[in-house]
mmCIF file of C-alpha atoms in Angstrom:
data_model
loop_
_atom_site.group_PDB
_atom_site.id
_atom_site.type_symbol
_atom_site.label_atom_id
_atom_site.label_comp_id
_atom_site.label_asym_id
_atom_site.label_seq_id
_atom_site.Cartn_x
_atom_site.Cartn_y
_atom_site.Cartn_z
ATOM 1 C CA MET L 1 23.782 65.595 149.639
ATOM 2 C CA ASN L 2 22.670 64.287 146.259
ATOM 3 C CA VAL L 3 21.596 60.766 145.361
ATOM 4 C CA HIS L 4 21.265 58.983 142.039
ATOM 5 C CA GLU L 5 17.948 58.598 140.248
ATOM 6 C CA TYR L 6 17.690 54.905 141.102
ATOM 7 C CA GLN L 7 18.264 55.711 144.784
ATOM 8 C CA ALA L 8 15.680 58.498 144.677
ATOM 9 C CA LYS L 9 13.166 56.044 143.247
ATOM 10 C CA GLN L 10 13.919 53.546 146.007
ATOM 11 C CA ILE L 11 12.975 56.251 148.483
ATOM 12 C CA LEU L 12 9.836 57.146 146.510
ATOM 13 C CA ARG L 13 8.705 53.536 146.654
ATOM 14 C CA ARG L 14 9.075 53.548 150.453
ATOM 15 C CA TYR L 15 6.336 56.184 150.418
ATOM 16 C CA GLN L 16 4.166 54.147 148.001
ATOM 17 C CA LEU L 17 4.830 56.575 145.156
ATOM 18 C CA PRO L 18 4.596 54.716 141.832
ATOM 19 C CA THR L 19 7.660 54.374 139.588
ATOM 20 C CA LEU L 20 8.644 52.077 136.759
ATOM 21 C CA LYS L 21 10.352 48.775 137.539
ATOM 22 C CA GLY L 22 14.102 48.852 137.091
ATOM 23 C CA GLU L 23 17.466 47.705 138.398
ATOM 24 C CA ILE L 24 21.021 48.964 138.171
ATOM 25 C CA ALA L 25 23.851 47.498 136.108
ATOM 26 C CA LYS L 26 27.569 48.200 136.090
ATOM 27 C CA THR L 27 28.490 46.140 133.013
ATOM 28 C CA PRO L 28 26.840 45.503 129.623
ATOM 29 C CA GLU L 29 26.329 41.885 130.684
ATOM 30 C CA GLN L 30 24.474 42.944 133.813
ATOM 31 C CA ALA L 31 22.377 45.369 131.757
ATOM 32 C CA LEU L 32 21.336 42.502 129.480
ATOM 33 C CA GLU L 33 20.416 40.298 132.442
ATOM 34 C CA VAL L 34 18.319 43.066 134.003
ATOM 35 C CA ALA L 35 16.450 43.638 130.718
ATOM 36 C CA LYS L 36 15.677 39.907 130.441
ATOM 37 C CA LYS L 37 14.482 39.868 134.052
ATOM 38 C CA LEU L 38 12.188 42.865 133.500
ATOM 39 C CA GLY L 39 10.705 41.306 130.389
ATOM 40 C CA GLY L 40 8.756 43.141 127.713
ATOM 41 C CA ASN L 41 10.086 44.494 124.437
ATOM 42 C CA VAL L 42 11.003 48.094 125.308
ATOM 43 C CA TRP L 43 13.575 49.264 127.860
ATOM 44 C CA VAL L 44 15.268 52.516 128.814
ATOM 45 C CA VAL L 45 19.019 52.620 129.500
ATOM 46 C CA LYS L 46 19.805 55.566 131.785
ATOM 47 C CA ALA L 47 23.208 56.857 132.915
ATOM 48 C CA GLN L 48 23.424 57.482 136.662
ATOM 49 C CA ILE L 49 25.346 60.665 137.482
ATOM 50 C CA HIS L 50 24.586 63.566 139.816
ATOM 51 C CA ALA L 51 23.547 65.969 137.072
ATOM 52 C CA GLY L 52 20.550 66.905 134.994
ATOM 53 C CA GLY L 53 20.477 67.035 131.202
ATOM 54 C CA ARG L 54 21.615 63.420 130.810
ATOM 55 C CA GLY L 55 19.309 62.776 127.878
ATOM 56 C CA LYS L 56 20.643 65.668 125.805
ATOM 57 C CA ALA L 57 24.191 64.472 126.527
ATOM 58 C CA GLY L 58 23.459 60.980 125.212
ATOM 59 C CA GLY L 59 23.029 59.346 128.596
ATOM 60 C CA VAL L 60 19.434 58.149 128.180
ATOM 61 C CA LYS L 61 18.601 55.722 125.375
ATOM 62 C CA LEU L 62 15.488 53.796 124.358
ATOM 63 C CA ALA L 63 16.081 50.150 123.432
ATOM 64 C CA LYS L 64 13.602 48.047 121.448
ATOM 65 C CA SER L 65 15.639 44.863 121.538
ATOM 66 C CA LEU L 66 18.041 43.091 123.867
ATOM 67 C CA GLU L 67 20.805 43.782 121.359
ATOM 68 C CA GLU L 68 20.119 47.508 121.648
ATOM 69 C CA VAL L 69 20.206 47.288 125.455
ATOM 70 C CA SER L 70 23.661 45.737 125.271
ATOM 71 C CA SER L 71 24.851 48.213 122.635
ATOM 72 C CA HIS L 72 23.631 51.275 124.553
ATOM 73 C CA ALA L 73 25.180 49.965 127.774
ATOM 74 C CA LYS L 74 28.564 49.547 126.065
ATOM 75 C CA ASN L 75 28.389 53.045 124.622
ATOM 76 C CA ILE L 76 27.325 54.810 127.846
ATOM 77 C CA LEU L 77 29.380 53.026 130.519
ATOM 78 C CA GLY L 78 32.745 54.718 130.980
ATOM 79 C CA LYS L 79 31.649 57.693 128.883
ATOM 80 C CA LYS L 80 32.022 61.229 130.219
ATOM 81 C CA LEU L 81 28.728 63.070 130.000
ATOM 82 C CA VAL L 82 28.969 66.830 129.645
ATOM 83 C CA THR L 83 25.779 68.654 130.619
ATOM 84 C CA HIS L 84 24.897 72.178 131.733
ATOM 85 C CA GLN L 85 25.302 70.967 135.331
ATOM 86 C CA THR L 86 28.609 69.066 135.100
ATOM 87 C CA GLY L 87 30.854 71.780 133.692
ATOM 88 C CA LYS L 88 33.167 71.220 130.754
ATOM 89 C CA GLU L 89 35.038 68.421 132.536
ATOM 90 C CA GLY L 90 31.910 66.228 132.567
ATOM 91 C CA LYS L 91 31.212 63.179 134.734
ATOM 92 C CA GLU L 92 32.110 59.590 133.987
ATOM 93 C CA VAL L 93 29.306 57.011 134.025
ATOM 94 C CA HIS L 94 29.908 54.040 136.322
ATOM 95 C CA THR L 95 26.330 52.833 136.780
ATOM 96 C CA LEU L 96 23.258 52.388 134.598
ATOM 97 C CA LEU L 97 19.587 52.128 135.485
ATOM 98 C CA ILE L 98 17.724 49.707 133.210
ATOM 99 C CA GLU L 99 13.981 50.329 133.327
ATOM 100 C CA GLU L 100 10.961 48.893 131.622
ATOM 101 C CA GLY L 101 9.377 51.113 129.001
ATOM 102 C CA CYS L 102 5.920 52.652 129.202
ATOM 103 C CA ALA L 103 3.439 54.325 126.872
ATOM 104 C CA ILE L 104 3.231 58.004 127.855
ATOM 105 C CA GLU L 105 0.021 59.970 127.422
ATOM 106 C CA LYS L 106 1.131 63.279 128.983
ATOM 107 C CA GLU L 107 4.153 64.706 130.850
ATOM 108 C CA TYR L 108 4.074 67.162 133.768
ATOM 109 C CA TYR L 109 6.600 68.888 136.021
ATOM 110 C CA LEU L 110 6.458 68.687 139.822
ATOM 111 C CA GLY L 111 8.897 70.043 142.384
ATOM 112 C CA ILE L 112 9.071 70.946 146.071
ATOM 113 C CA VAL L 113 11.454 73.522 147.538
ATOM 114 C CA LEU L 114 11.634 75.786 150.559
ATOM 115 C CA ASP L 115 10.652 79.306 149.517
ATOM 116 C CA ARG L 116 12.962 81.473 151.616
ATOM 117 C CA ASN L 117 10.871 84.573 150.961
ATOM 118 C CA THR L 118 7.791 83.078 152.610
ATOM 119 C CA SER L 119 9.537 80.506 154.850
ATOM 120 C CA LYS L 120 7.119 77.910 153.506
ATOM 121 C CA ILE L 121 7.533 74.595 151.733
ATOM 122 C CA THR L 122 6.258 75.300 148.236
ATOM 123 C CA PHE L 123 5.078 73.081 145.410
ATOM 124 C CA MET L 124 5.833 74.117 141.839
ATOM 125 C CA ALA L 125 3.973 72.301 139.090
ATOM 126 C CA SER L 126 3.476 72.701 135.382
ATOM 127 C CA SER L 127 1.590 71.096 132.533
ATOM 128 C CA GLU L 128 4.873 71.265 130.598
ATOM 129 C CA GLY L 129 7.055 68.390 131.799
ATOM 130 C CA GLY L 130 10.228 66.794 130.529
ATOM 131 C CA VAL L 131 12.052 70.126 130.146
ATOM 132 C CA ASP L 132 14.073 72.262 132.548
ATOM 133 C CA ILE L 133 11.958 74.342 134.915
ATOM 134 C CA GLU L 134 14.204 77.296 134.045
ATOM 135 C CA LYS L 135 13.088 76.987 130.426
ATOM 136 C CA ILE L 136 9.439 76.878 131.430
ATOM 137 C CA ALA L 137 9.918 79.945 133.648
ATOM 138 C CA ALA L 138 11.627 81.854 130.829
ATOM 139 C CA GLU L 139 9.306 80.919 127.954
ATOM 140 C CA THR L 140 5.899 80.192 129.519
ATOM 141 C CA PRO L 141 5.885 81.432 133.137
ATOM 142 C CA GLU L 142 2.096 81.436 133.178
ATOM 143 C CA LYS L 143 2.210 77.624 133.010
ATOM 144 C CA ILE L 144 3.912 77.338 136.414
ATOM 145 C CA ILE L 145 1.601 77.068 139.402
ATOM 146 C CA LYS L 146 2.922 77.531 142.951
ATOM 147 C CA VAL L 147 1.159 76.299 146.072
ATOM 148 C CA ALA L 148 2.685 77.059 149.484
ATOM 149 C CA ILE L 149 1.950 74.791 152.445
ATOM 150 C CA ASP L 150 1.154 76.663 155.635
ATOM 151 C CA PRO L 151 3.337 75.195 158.393
ATOM 152 C CA ALA L 152 0.519 75.685 160.906
ATOM 153 C CA SER L 153 -1.946 73.482 159.039
ATOM 154 C CA GLY L 154 0.447 71.236 157.120
ATOM 155 C CA TRP L 155 -0.731 69.283 154.103
ATOM 156 C CA THR L 156 -4.388 69.642 153.059
ATOM 157 C CA SER L 157 -6.330 67.950 150.271
ATOM 158 C CA PHE L 158 -7.296 71.446 149.098
ATOM 159 C CA ALA L 159 -3.635 72.089 148.207
ATOM 160 C CA GLY L 160 -3.597 68.821 146.276
ATOM 161 C CA ARG L 161 -6.719 69.687 144.298
ATOM 162 C CA LYS L 162 -5.395 73.159 143.548
ATOM 163 C CA LEU L 163 -2.219 71.619 142.108
ATOM 164 C CA ALA L 164 -4.125 68.954 140.163
ATOM 165 C CA TYR L 165 -6.523 71.463 138.606
ATOM 166 C CA GLY L 166 -3.656 73.887 138.015
ATOM 167 C CA ILE L 167 -1.776 71.472 135.748
ATOM 168 C CA GLY L 168 -4.944 70.567 133.874
ATOM 169 C CA LEU L 169 -5.915 67.154 135.207
ATOM 170 C CA LYS L 170 -9.573 66.495 134.351
ATOM 171 C CA SER L 171 -10.717 63.023 135.357
ATOM 172 C CA GLU L 172 -11.588 62.365 138.990
ATOM 173 C CA SER L 173 -9.436 59.208 138.893
ATOM 174 C CA LEU L 174 -6.320 61.144 137.921
ATOM 175 C CA ILE L 175 -7.081 63.925 140.396
ATOM 176 C CA LYS L 176 -7.332 61.400 143.243
ATOM 177 C CA GLN L 177 -4.060 59.766 142.150
ATOM 178 C CA ALA L 178 -2.401 63.167 141.969
ATOM 179 C CA ILE L 179 -3.562 64.242 145.440
ATOM 180 C CA THR L 180 -2.237 60.988 146.910
ATOM 181 C CA PHE L 181 1.059 61.431 145.033
ATOM 182 C CA PHE L 182 1.477 65.082 146.114
ATOM 183 C CA GLN L 183 0.744 64.202 149.734
ATOM 184 C CA GLY L 184 3.254 61.319 149.677
ATOM 185 C CA LEU L 185 5.959 63.488 148.152
ATOM 186 C CA TYR L 186 5.327 66.204 150.746
ATOM 187 C CA LYS L 187 5.638 63.636 153.535
ATOM 188 C CA LEU L 188 8.888 62.340 152.011
ATOM 189 C CA TYR L 189 10.250 65.890 151.725
ATOM 190 C CA VAL L 190 9.556 66.745 155.358
ATOM 191 C CA GLU L 191 10.495 63.434 156.979
ATOM 192 C CA SER L 192 13.724 63.043 154.982
ATOM 193 C CA ASP L 193 14.911 66.642 155.444
ATOM 194 C CA CYS L 194 14.998 67.280 151.710
ATOM 195 C CA THR L 195 16.143 70.514 150.153
ATOM 196 C CA ILE L 196 14.789 69.626 146.717
ATOM 197 C CA ALA L 197 12.301 66.993 145.561
ATOM 198 C CA GLU L 198 11.779 67.099 141.809
ATOM 199 C CA ILE L 199 9.774 64.771 139.577
ATOM 200 C CA ASN L 200 10.438 65.631 135.952
ATOM 201 C CA PRO L 201 8.599 64.279 134.196
ATOM 202 C CA LEU L 202 5.607 63.166 136.203
ATOM 203 C CA VAL L 203 3.654 61.201 133.602
ATOM 204 C CA VAL L 204 0.220 59.839 132.907
ATOM 205 C CA THR L 205 0.478 56.558 131.007
ATOM 206 C CA LYS L 206 -1.867 55.365 128.277
ATOM 207 C CA GLU L 207 -3.430 53.146 130.953
ATOM 208 C CA GLY L 208 -4.301 56.198 133.035
ATOM 209 C CA VAL L 209 -1.672 55.689 135.754
ATOM 210 C CA LEU L 210 0.195 58.630 137.281
ATOM 211 C CA MET L 211 3.859 57.884 138.074
ATOM 212 C CA ALA L 212 7.349 59.346 138.451
ATOM 213 C CA LEU L 213 9.361 58.752 135.289
ATOM 214 C CA ASP L 214 12.406 60.530 136.724
ATOM 215 C CA ALA L 215 13.265 61.740 140.210
ATOM 216 C CA LYS L 216 15.777 64.049 141.854
ATOM 217 C CA LEU L 217 16.169 64.296 145.621
ATOM 218 C CA ASN L 218 18.677 66.465 147.489
ATOM 219 C CA PHE L 219 19.084 66.312 151.273
ATOM 220 C CA ASP L 220 20.254 68.724 153.950
ATOM 221 C CA GLU L 221 23.796 67.677 154.935
ATOM 222 C CA ASN L 222 23.258 69.067 158.433
ATOM 223 C CA ALA L 223 20.354 66.670 159.027
ATOM 224 C CA LEU L 224 22.070 63.467 157.910
ATOM 225 C CA PHE L 225 22.763 62.468 161.518
ATOM 226 C CA ARG L 226 19.029 61.710 161.640
ATOM 227 C CA HIS L 227 19.178 59.604 158.477
ATOM 228 C CA PRO L 228 21.997 57.033 158.495
ATOM 229 C CA GLU L 229 20.189 55.170 155.710
ATOM 230 C CA LEU L 230 20.601 58.215 153.470
ATOM 231 C CA GLU L 231 24.250 58.717 154.415
ATOM 232 C CA GLU L 232 24.870 55.167 153.141
ATOM 233 C CA MET L 233 23.650 56.281 149.704
ATOM 234 C CA ARG L 234 26.489 58.797 149.322
ATOM 235 C CA ASP L 235 28.508 58.067 146.175
ATOM 236 C CA PRO L 236 32.104 59.282 146.651
ATOM 237 C CA THR L 237 32.835 58.817 142.925
ATOM 238 C CA GLU L 238 30.421 61.699 142.257
ATOM 239 C CA GLU L 239 32.325 64.066 144.533
ATOM 240 C CA SER L 240 35.830 65.427 144.217
ATOM 241 C CA GLN L 241 38.379 63.678 146.406
ATOM 242 C CA ASN L 242 38.998 66.946 148.233
ATOM 243 C CA GLU L 243 35.303 67.245 149.056
ATOM 244 C CA VAL L 244 35.229 63.649 150.318
ATOM 245 C CA LEU L 245 38.317 64.301 152.460
ATOM 246 C CA ALA L 246 36.863 67.560 153.785
ATOM 247 C CA HIS L 247 33.639 65.789 154.750
ATOM 248 C CA LYS L 248 35.674 63.212 156.696
ATOM 249 C CA TYR L 249 37.186 65.974 158.838
ATOM 250 C CA GLY L 250 33.940 67.898 159.284
ATOM 251 C CA LEU L 251 34.910 70.657 156.843
ATOM 252 C CA SER L 252 32.669 72.221 154.201
ATOM 253 C CA TYR L 253 34.655 72.526 150.964
ATOM 254 C CA ILE L 254 33.729 73.370 147.392
ATOM 255 C CA SER L 255 36.357 73.795 144.691
ATOM 256 C CA LEU L 256 36.135 76.876 142.447
ATOM 257 C CA ASP L 257 38.082 78.178 139.451
ATOM 258 C CA GLY L 258 40.076 81.021 141.031
ATOM 259 C CA ASN L 259 43.580 81.305 142.488
ATOM 260 C CA ILE L 260 43.082 82.691 146.027
ATOM 261 C CA GLY L 261 42.504 79.921 148.550
ATOM 262 C CA CYS L 262 40.081 80.752 151.369
ATOM 263 C CA LEU L 263 40.035 79.347 154.898
ATOM 264 C CA VAL L 264 37.168 80.810 156.892
ATOM 265 C CA ASN L 265 34.973 79.884 159.852
ATOM 266 C CA GLY L 266 31.266 80.254 159.172
ATOM 267 C CA ALA L 267 29.390 79.833 155.900
ATOM 268 C CA GLY L 268 28.154 83.428 155.800
ATOM 269 C CA LEU L 269 31.630 84.811 156.465
ATOM 270 C CA ALA L 270 33.020 82.485 153.784
ATOM 271 C CA MET L 271 30.523 83.827 151.247
ATOM 272 C CA GLY L 272 31.365 87.392 152.242
ATOM 273 C CA THR L 273 35.084 86.648 151.916
ATOM 274 C CA MET L 274 34.633 85.325 148.393
ATOM 275 C CA ASP L 275 32.533 88.345 147.465
ATOM 276 C CA ILE L 276 35.088 90.858 148.690
ATOM 277 C CA ILE L 277 37.924 89.022 146.924
ATOM 278 C CA LYS L 278 35.987 89.493 143.681
ATOM 279 C CA LEU L 279 35.273 93.118 144.610
ATOM 280 C CA TYR L 280 39.019 93.774 144.692
ATOM 281 C CA GLY L 281 39.530 92.067 141.326
ATOM 282 C CA GLY L 282 40.530 88.572 142.474
ATOM 283 C CA GLU L 283 39.005 85.121 142.073
ATOM 284 C CA PRO L 284 38.426 82.722 144.995
ATOM 285 C CA ALA L 285 39.786 79.195 144.494
ATOM 286 C CA ASN L 286 37.405 77.556 146.914
ATOM 287 C CA PHE L 287 34.725 77.790 149.554
ATOM 288 C CA LEU L 288 36.046 76.328 152.811
ATOM 289 C CA ASP L 289 34.254 76.617 156.131
ATOM 290 C CA VAL L 290 36.139 75.026 159.036
ATOM 291 C CA GLY L 291 33.128 75.487 161.305
ATOM 292 C CA GLY L 292 33.037 76.330 164.965
ATOM 293 C CA GLY L 293 34.438 73.119 166.388
ATOM 294 C CA ALA L 294 37.500 72.512 164.238
ATOM 295 C CA THR L 295 40.640 71.165 165.886
ATOM 296 C CA LYS L 296 44.247 72.087 165.128
ATOM 297 C CA GLU L 297 44.473 68.878 163.068
ATOM 298 C CA ALA L 298 41.366 69.810 161.072
ATOM 299 C CA VAL L 299 42.810 73.258 160.297
ATOM 300 C CA GLU L 300 46.038 71.620 159.148
ATOM 301 C CA LYS L 301 44.039 69.277 156.909
ATOM 302 C CA ALA L 302 42.125 72.261 155.529
ATOM 303 C CA PHE L 303 45.419 73.824 154.429
ATOM 304 C CA SER L 304 46.521 70.608 152.740
ATOM 305 C CA ILE L 305 43.223 70.490 150.822
ATOM 306 C CA ILE L 306 43.618 74.100 149.674
ATOM 307 C CA LEU L 307 47.225 73.553 148.605
ATOM 308 C CA SER L 308 46.346 70.435 146.613
ATOM 309 C CA ASP L 309 44.820 72.850 144.084
ATOM 310 C CA LYS L 310 47.765 73.805 141.863
ATOM 311 C CA ASN L 311 46.004 77.014 140.802
ATOM 312 C CA VAL L 312 46.240 78.516 144.298
ATOM 313 C CA LYS L 313 48.690 81.437 144.303
ATOM 314 C CA ALA L 314 47.795 82.901 147.715
ATOM 315 C CA ILE L 315 45.794 81.919 150.783
ATOM 316 C CA LEU L 316 43.491 84.204 152.744
ATOM 317 C CA VAL L 317 42.661 83.117 156.291
ATOM 318 C CA ASN L 318 39.683 85.033 157.678
ATOM 319 C CA ILE L 319 38.687 84.053 161.207
ATOM 320 C CA PHE L 320 36.152 85.669 163.481
ATOM 321 C CA GLY L 321 36.687 83.916 166.809
ATOM 322 C CA GLY L 322 33.504 82.960 168.572
ATOM 323 C CA ILE L 323 33.105 79.267 169.224
ATOM 324 C CA MET L 324 36.243 78.772 167.127
ATOM 325 C CA LYS L 325 39.032 80.477 169.074
ATOM 326 C CA CYS L 326 41.739 82.451 167.275
ATOM 327 C CA ASP L 327 44.561 80.657 169.082
ATOM 328 C CA ILE L 328 43.370 77.255 167.813
ATOM 329 C CA ILE L 329 43.390 78.576 164.251
ATOM 330 C CA ALA L 330 46.825 80.107 164.791
ATOM 331 C CA GLU L 331 48.204 76.804 166.071
ATOM 332 C CA GLY L 332 46.751 75.053 163.024
ATOM 333 C CA ILE L 333 48.285 77.625 160.685
ATOM 334 C CA VAL L 334 51.732 77.198 162.235
ATOM 335 C CA ALA L 335 51.501 73.408 162.190
ATOM 336 C CA ALA L 336 50.354 73.402 158.563
ATOM 337 C CA ALA L 337 53.037 75.843 157.452
ATOM 338 C CA LYS L 338 55.766 73.749 159.027
ATOM 339 C CA SER L 339 54.532 70.328 157.912
ATOM 340 C CA LEU L 340 53.374 71.316 154.430
ATOM 341 C CA GLY L 341 56.026 73.881 153.641
ATOM 342 C CA ILE L 342 53.607 76.556 152.434
ATOM 343 C CA GLN L 343 55.273 78.457 149.598
ATOM 344 C CA VAL L 344 52.450 80.798 148.583
ATOM 345 C CA PRO L 345 51.718 84.147 150.312
ATOM 346 C CA LEU L 346 49.633 83.719 153.456
ATOM 347 C CA VAL L 347 47.345 86.610 154.442
ATOM 348 C CA VAL L 348 45.731 86.293 157.870
ATOM 349 C CA ARG L 349 42.976 88.322 159.471
ATOM 350 C CA LEU L 350 42.047 87.314 163.023
ATOM 351 C CA GLU L 351 39.393 88.891 165.220
ATOM 352 C CA GLY L 352 37.413 87.777 168.245
ATOM 353 C CA THR L 353 37.986 85.310 171.077
ATOM 354 C CA ASN L 354 41.657 84.957 172.091
ATOM 355 C CA VAL L 355 42.746 87.197 169.212
ATOM 356 C CA ALA L 356 45.765 88.554 171.136
ATOM 357 C CA LEU L 357 46.986 85.038 171.892
ATOM 358 C CA GLY L 358 46.382 83.994 168.289
ATOM 359 C CA LYS L 359 48.415 86.894 166.927
ATOM 360 C CA LYS L 360 51.209 86.195 169.407
ATOM 361 C CA ILE L 361 51.403 82.555 168.256
ATOM 362 C CA LEU L 362 51.718 83.712 164.636
ATOM 363 C CA ASN L 363 54.274 86.424 165.462
ATOM 364 C CA ASP L 364 56.424 84.011 167.467
ATOM 365 C CA SER L 365 56.325 81.342 164.763
ATOM 366 C CA GLY L 366 58.880 83.022 162.526
ATOM 367 C CA LEU L 367 56.648 82.429 159.512
ATOM 368 C CA LYS L 368 56.257 84.973 156.719
ATOM 369 C CA ILE L 369 52.639 85.893 157.395
ATOM 370 C CA ILE L 370 50.992 89.010 155.997
ATOM 371 C CA ALA L 371 48.778 90.419 158.747
ATOM 372 C CA ALA L 372 45.537 92.179 157.811
ATOM 373 C CA THR L 373 43.601 94.621 159.967
ATOM 374 C CA ASP L 374 40.156 93.872 158.541
ATOM 375 C CA LEU L 375 38.452 91.893 155.778
ATOM 376 C CA ALA L 376 38.859 94.580 153.126
ATOM 377 C CA ASP L 377 42.551 94.894 153.927
ATOM 378 C CA ALA L 378 42.945 91.100 153.775
ATOM 379 C CA ALA L 379 41.226 90.849 150.387
ATOM 380 C CA GLU L 380 43.220 93.762 148.934
ATOM 381 C CA LYS L 381 46.522 92.272 150.103
ATOM 382 C CA SER L 382 45.638 88.798 148.795
ATOM 383 C CA VAL L 383 44.757 90.117 145.347
ATOM 384 C CA LYS L 384 47.926 92.235 145.306
ATOM 385 C CA CYS L 385 50.078 89.191 146.146
ATOM 386 C CA VAL L 386 48.624 87.251 143.220
ATOM 387 C CA LYS L 387 48.863 90.103 140.720
ATOM 388 C CA GLU L 388 52.415 91.065 141.700
ATOM 389 C CA GLY L 389 53.575 87.469 142.093
ATOM 390 C CA VAL L 390 54.886 88.070 145.613
#
């Protein structure tokens, strides 16, 4: 789950990590009131969408007068920002963050991720901040320092000093600030079940204060039951309506650009299904994992979500019955076909628990279902249906 920058900074402040003062606004009038409340003579007007590259897309503007604050707010609110992370359709801006300005001495990059190769939480830092980490990695990889935290020992001040020295901090005051900041961010990452914690840029001000000028936090969806306060930060306007609906029914759904709808149980099997569709020359229209505990009603809802995509020309159902029994899926397929009037070819591959009963339910339904013997057969038949317009 993603959160907006202003929400990420609220969380940072809970861990005593310094950020600039700021408040959100949803109208130009509110933006003006926030700027007056903050005081000063320089403000930053920042679009709040779940995507990076906002500045390059015109979503971050510096204002040196209250008139400019109002003008920038009018220009950004309601605008669709197109960045390298939004796709060509872009994302509409509904909320602004109005922040006080600051005099920047130096910008740095700081991020925390789980390194799957080492199974360790790993810091990545660079003396080059304010640009995409991908750009740093491509152009100046030697400027990226990585420090892995051993899960047995946890955070140590040695790791903090290694990071601070690695990005070129010299004064003992800044090094102490940095160690405290790194430790706080690590604690936030672990306690909040983050998948990504990124501060870009992390800045040193002219006054010698280290603070987060921007912040990006992503959280593990599967751990949100432990964090109801984070679940409340979910912004449904930043997600497709199908994804919001899928979440309501406990389904994992991501829309893609292809024309073969996929209904699968298990994330790994879903990824494999999409891969083999592409192997046979097709394009998956979605990722959809119904999980192990889906009901007949949830399966029916999954079909309605898939069919809401007008690009779908065929549906591939790939079920390996373990916790999720084949007969439950079969009942859901029949119910969906009858209530939704499925008009596109339906290719079904069932295997596992209660597979014989599942196949009997499908055979007795009278529906035009294309049975597949294995995953390769299912993918080949799905692609053939689309190409031949069956």
